[in-house]
Coordinates of C-alpha atoms and ligand atoms in Angstrom, one line a residue:
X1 CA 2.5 14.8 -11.9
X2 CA -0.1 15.9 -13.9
X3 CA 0.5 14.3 -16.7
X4 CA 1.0 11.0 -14.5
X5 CA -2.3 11.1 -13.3
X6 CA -3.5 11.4 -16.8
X7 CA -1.8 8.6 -18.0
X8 CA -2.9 6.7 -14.6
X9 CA -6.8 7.5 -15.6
X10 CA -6.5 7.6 -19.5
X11 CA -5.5 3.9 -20.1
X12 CA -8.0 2.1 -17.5
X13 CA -10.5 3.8 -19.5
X14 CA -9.0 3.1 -22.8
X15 CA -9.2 -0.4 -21.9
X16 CA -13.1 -0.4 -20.3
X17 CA -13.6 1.3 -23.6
X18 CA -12.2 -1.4 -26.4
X19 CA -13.9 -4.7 -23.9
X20 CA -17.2 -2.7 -24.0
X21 CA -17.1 -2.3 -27.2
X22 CA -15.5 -5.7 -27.7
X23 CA -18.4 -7.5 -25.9
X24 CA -20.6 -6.1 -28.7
X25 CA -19.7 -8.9 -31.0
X26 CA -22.4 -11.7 -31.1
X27 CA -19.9 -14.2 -32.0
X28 CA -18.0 -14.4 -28.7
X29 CA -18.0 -17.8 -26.4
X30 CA -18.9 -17.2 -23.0
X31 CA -15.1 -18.0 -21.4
X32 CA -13.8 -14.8 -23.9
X33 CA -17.0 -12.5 -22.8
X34 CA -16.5 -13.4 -19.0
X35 CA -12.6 -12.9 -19.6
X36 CA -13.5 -9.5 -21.2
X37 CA -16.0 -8.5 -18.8
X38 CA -13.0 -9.4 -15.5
X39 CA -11.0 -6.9 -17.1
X40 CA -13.5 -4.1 -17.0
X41 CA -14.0 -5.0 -13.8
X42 CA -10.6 -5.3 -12.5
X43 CA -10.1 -2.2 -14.3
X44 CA -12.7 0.0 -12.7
X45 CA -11.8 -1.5 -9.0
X46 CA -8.1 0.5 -10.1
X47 CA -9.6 3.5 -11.4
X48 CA -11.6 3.6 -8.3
X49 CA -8.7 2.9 -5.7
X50 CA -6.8 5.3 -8.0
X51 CA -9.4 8.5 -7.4
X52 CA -9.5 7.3 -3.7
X53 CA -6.0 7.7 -3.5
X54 CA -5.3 10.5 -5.2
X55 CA -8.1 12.7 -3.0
X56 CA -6.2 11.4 -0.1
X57 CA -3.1 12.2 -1.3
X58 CA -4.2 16.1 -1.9
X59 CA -6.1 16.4 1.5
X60 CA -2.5 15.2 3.3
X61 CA -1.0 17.5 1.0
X62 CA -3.3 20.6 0.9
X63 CA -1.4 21.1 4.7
X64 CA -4.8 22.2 6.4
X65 CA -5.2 19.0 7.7
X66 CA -5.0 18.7 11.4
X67 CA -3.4 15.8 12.6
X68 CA -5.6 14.0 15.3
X69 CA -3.3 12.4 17.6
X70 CA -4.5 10.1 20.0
X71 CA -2.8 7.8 22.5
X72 CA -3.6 4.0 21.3
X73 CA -2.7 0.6 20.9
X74 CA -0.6 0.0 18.5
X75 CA -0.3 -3.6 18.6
X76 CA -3.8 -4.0 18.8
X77 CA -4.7 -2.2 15.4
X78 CA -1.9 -4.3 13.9
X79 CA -3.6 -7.6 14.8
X80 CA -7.0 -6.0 13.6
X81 CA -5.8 -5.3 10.2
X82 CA -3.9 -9.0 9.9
X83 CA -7.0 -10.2 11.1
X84 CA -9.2 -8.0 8.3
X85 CA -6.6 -9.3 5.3
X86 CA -6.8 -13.0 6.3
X87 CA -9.1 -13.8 2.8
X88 CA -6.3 -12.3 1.1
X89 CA -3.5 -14.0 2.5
X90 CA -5.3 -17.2 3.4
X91 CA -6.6 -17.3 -0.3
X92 CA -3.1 -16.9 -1.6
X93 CA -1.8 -19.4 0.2
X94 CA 0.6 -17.3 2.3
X95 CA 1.7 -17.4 6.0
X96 CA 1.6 -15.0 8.0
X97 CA 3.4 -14.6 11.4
X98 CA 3.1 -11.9 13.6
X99 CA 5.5 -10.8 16.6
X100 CA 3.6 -7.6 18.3
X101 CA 5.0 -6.1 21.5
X102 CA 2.2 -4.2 23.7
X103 CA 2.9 -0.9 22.4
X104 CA 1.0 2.6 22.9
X105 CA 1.5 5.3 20.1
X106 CA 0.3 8.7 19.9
X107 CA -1.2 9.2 16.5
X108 CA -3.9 9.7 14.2
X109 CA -5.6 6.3 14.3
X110 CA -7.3 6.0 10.6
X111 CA -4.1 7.3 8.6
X112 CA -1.7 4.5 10.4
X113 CA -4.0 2.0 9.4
X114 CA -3.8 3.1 5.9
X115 CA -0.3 3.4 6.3
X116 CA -0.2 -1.0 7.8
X117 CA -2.7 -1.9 5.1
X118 CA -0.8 -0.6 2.4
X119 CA 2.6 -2.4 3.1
X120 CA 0.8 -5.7 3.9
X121 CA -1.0 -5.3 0.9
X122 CA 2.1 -5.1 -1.0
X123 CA 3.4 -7.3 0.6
X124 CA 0.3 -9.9 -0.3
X125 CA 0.7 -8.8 -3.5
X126 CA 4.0 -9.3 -4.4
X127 CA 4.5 -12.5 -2.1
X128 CA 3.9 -16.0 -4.3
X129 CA 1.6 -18.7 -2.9
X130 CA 3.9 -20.7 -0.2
X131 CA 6.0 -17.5 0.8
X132 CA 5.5 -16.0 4.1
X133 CA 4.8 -12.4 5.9
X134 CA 6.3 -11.4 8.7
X135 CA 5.0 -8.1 10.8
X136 CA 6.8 -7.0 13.8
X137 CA 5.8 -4.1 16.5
X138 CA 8.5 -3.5 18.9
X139 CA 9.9 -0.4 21.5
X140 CA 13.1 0.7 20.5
X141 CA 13.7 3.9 23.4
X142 CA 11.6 6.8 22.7
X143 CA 10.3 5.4 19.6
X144 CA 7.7 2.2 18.2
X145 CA 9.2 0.5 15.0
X146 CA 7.0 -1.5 13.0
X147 CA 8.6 -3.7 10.2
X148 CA 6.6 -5.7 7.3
X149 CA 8.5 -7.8 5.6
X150 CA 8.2 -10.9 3.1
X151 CA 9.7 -13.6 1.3
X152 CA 8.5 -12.3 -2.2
X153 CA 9.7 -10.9 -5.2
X154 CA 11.8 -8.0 -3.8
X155 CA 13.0 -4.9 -5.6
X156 CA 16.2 -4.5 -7.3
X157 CA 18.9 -1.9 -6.3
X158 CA 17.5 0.5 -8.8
X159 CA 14.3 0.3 -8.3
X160 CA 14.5 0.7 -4.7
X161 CA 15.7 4.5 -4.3
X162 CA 12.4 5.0 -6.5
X163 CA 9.8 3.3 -4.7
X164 CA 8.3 6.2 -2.4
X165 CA 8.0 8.3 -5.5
X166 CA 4.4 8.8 -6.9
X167 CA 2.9 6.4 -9.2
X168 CA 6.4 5.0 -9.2
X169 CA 5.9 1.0 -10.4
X170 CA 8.8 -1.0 -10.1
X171 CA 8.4 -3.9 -12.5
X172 CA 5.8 -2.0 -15.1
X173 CA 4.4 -5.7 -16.3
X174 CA 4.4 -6.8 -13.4
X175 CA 2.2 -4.1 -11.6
X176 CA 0.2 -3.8 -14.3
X177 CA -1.3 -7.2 -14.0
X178 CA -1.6 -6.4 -10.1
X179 CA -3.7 -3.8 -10.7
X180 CA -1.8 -1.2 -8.4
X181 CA -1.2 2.6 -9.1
X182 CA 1.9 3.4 -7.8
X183 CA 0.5 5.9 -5.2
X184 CA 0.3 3.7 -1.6
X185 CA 4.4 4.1 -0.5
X186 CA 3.7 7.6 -1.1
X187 CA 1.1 7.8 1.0
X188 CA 2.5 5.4 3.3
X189 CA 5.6 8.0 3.4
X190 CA 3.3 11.4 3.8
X191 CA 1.5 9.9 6.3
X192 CA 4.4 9.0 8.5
X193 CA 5.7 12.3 7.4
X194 CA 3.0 13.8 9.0
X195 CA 4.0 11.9 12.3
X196 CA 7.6 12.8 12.4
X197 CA 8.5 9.9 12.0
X198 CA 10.9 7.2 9.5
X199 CA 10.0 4.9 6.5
X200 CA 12.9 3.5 4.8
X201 CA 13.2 -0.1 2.6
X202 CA 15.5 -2.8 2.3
X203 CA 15.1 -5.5 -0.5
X204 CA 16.6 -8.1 -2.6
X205 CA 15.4 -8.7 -5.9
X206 CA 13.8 -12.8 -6.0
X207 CA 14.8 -12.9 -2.0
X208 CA 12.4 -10.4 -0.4
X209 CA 11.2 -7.0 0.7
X210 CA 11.6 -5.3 4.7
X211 CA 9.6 -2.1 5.2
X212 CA 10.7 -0.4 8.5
X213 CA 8.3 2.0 10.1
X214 CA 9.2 4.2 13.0
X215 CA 7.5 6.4 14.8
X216 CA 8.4 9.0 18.1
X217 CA 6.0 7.7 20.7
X218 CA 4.4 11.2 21.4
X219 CA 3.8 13.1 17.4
X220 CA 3.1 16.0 20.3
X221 CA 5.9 16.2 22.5
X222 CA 8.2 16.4 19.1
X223 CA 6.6 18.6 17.7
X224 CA 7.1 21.3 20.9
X225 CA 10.4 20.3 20.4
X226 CA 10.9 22.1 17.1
Ligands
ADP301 N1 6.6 -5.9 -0.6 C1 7.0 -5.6 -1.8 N2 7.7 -6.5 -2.6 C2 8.2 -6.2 -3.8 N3 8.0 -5.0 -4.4 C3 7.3 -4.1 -3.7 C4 6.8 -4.3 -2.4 N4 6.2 -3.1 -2.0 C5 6.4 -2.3 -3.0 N5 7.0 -2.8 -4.0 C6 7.4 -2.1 -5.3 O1 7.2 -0.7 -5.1 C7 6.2 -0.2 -6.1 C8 5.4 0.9 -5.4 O2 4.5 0.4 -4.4 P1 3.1 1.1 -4.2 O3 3.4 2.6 -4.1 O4 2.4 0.5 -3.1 O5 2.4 0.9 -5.6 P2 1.5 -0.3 -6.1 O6 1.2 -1.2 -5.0 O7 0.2 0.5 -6.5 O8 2.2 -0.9 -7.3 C9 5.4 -1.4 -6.5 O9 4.8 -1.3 -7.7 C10 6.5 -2.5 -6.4 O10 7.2 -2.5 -7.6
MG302 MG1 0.7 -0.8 -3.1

């Protein structure tokens, strides 16, 4: 892990380092100095989401967290979120479609949404212009199952075991260029975790991705259970 989060921090930096250094030259035209100074940026926007997650990560992990479950609307938050990503997928050119039953969870409010903005993130991300998201909220008995799912580049059959693992990258060129860090599923997954409840995946590679949330209505009532 260690020596993942090393690697994670080392080679952003390595790269800030050489473009600094790079711009330096007097000779550059201005399309190879704005190209250069992209890539610093671009570069510090992953070092920064990859700090951000990792300090998440450790404060879920650490154990003294106390879960603040509340009664909300689930459906509601989702249609916030979709709302708060429309430049994203609006830029891309993607559609998005949304199918949200009135649902009420009991749950800690802010880590959910992390946990709906990650996997519409990725699914943004690794959707091509003219492909299309899908994000349905529905009751299945005792329990709410949210499932994101896309028409993009999907994940092959090895791959997919993997994915939850941290600062595990499926297509390594791929991600690269996408600026991610491996670390959101497993957040996504501690995070549900947390809630007692179930994150599994289902993909095809070049067909598309389903991510299938669910959680147990009342975190509380399960956890007297145990
Ligand atoms: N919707 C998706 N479509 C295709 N691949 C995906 C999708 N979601 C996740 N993946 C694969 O799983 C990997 C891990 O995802 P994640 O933990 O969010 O990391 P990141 O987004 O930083 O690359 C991604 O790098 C990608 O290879
Ligand atoms: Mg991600």
């Amino acid at each position: 892990f260690i020596s993942n989060v090393s690697h994670e921090i080392q080679s952003p930096l390595t790269s800030i380092r050489g473009f600094a250094r790079a711009l330096r030259r007097e000779d550059l035209s201005r399309e190879t100095r704005e190209h250069y100074l992209d890539i610093i940026e671009a570069e510090s926007a992953r070092l920064s989401g990859l700090s951000d997650s990792l300090l998440k990560l450790s404060v879920l992990e650490s154990g003294s967290f106390p879960l603040e479950a509340k009664p909300y609307r689930l459906d509601k938050q989702l249609r916030n979120i979709l709302l708060a990503c429309e430049p994203q997928w609006m830029g891309k050119g993607i559609e998005v479609e949304a199918e949200l039953a009135e649902v009420t969870v009991t749950g800690a409010e802010d880590l959910l949404s992390q946990v709906w903005n990650n996997l519409l993130h990725n699914s943004i991300k690794f959707t091509p212009p003219g492909g299309k998201v899908m994000i349905t909220a529905r009751l299945i008995g005792t329990e709410a199952e949210v499932v994101v799912s896309d028409t993009g580049a999907g994940i092959s059959k090895e791959d997919l075991p993997r994915i939850f693992e941290r600062f595990y990258k499926a297509d390594k060129a791929r991600s690269a260029g996408a600026g991610g860090s491996g670390l959101g599923l497993s957040l996504v997954k501690k995070i549900v975790d947390l809630h007692l409840g179930e994150v599994r995946a289902e993909s095809r590679l070049g067909e598309g991705t389903e991510i299938i949330v669910t959680l147990p209505l009342s975190v509380k009532e399960e956890r007297e259970r145990e």
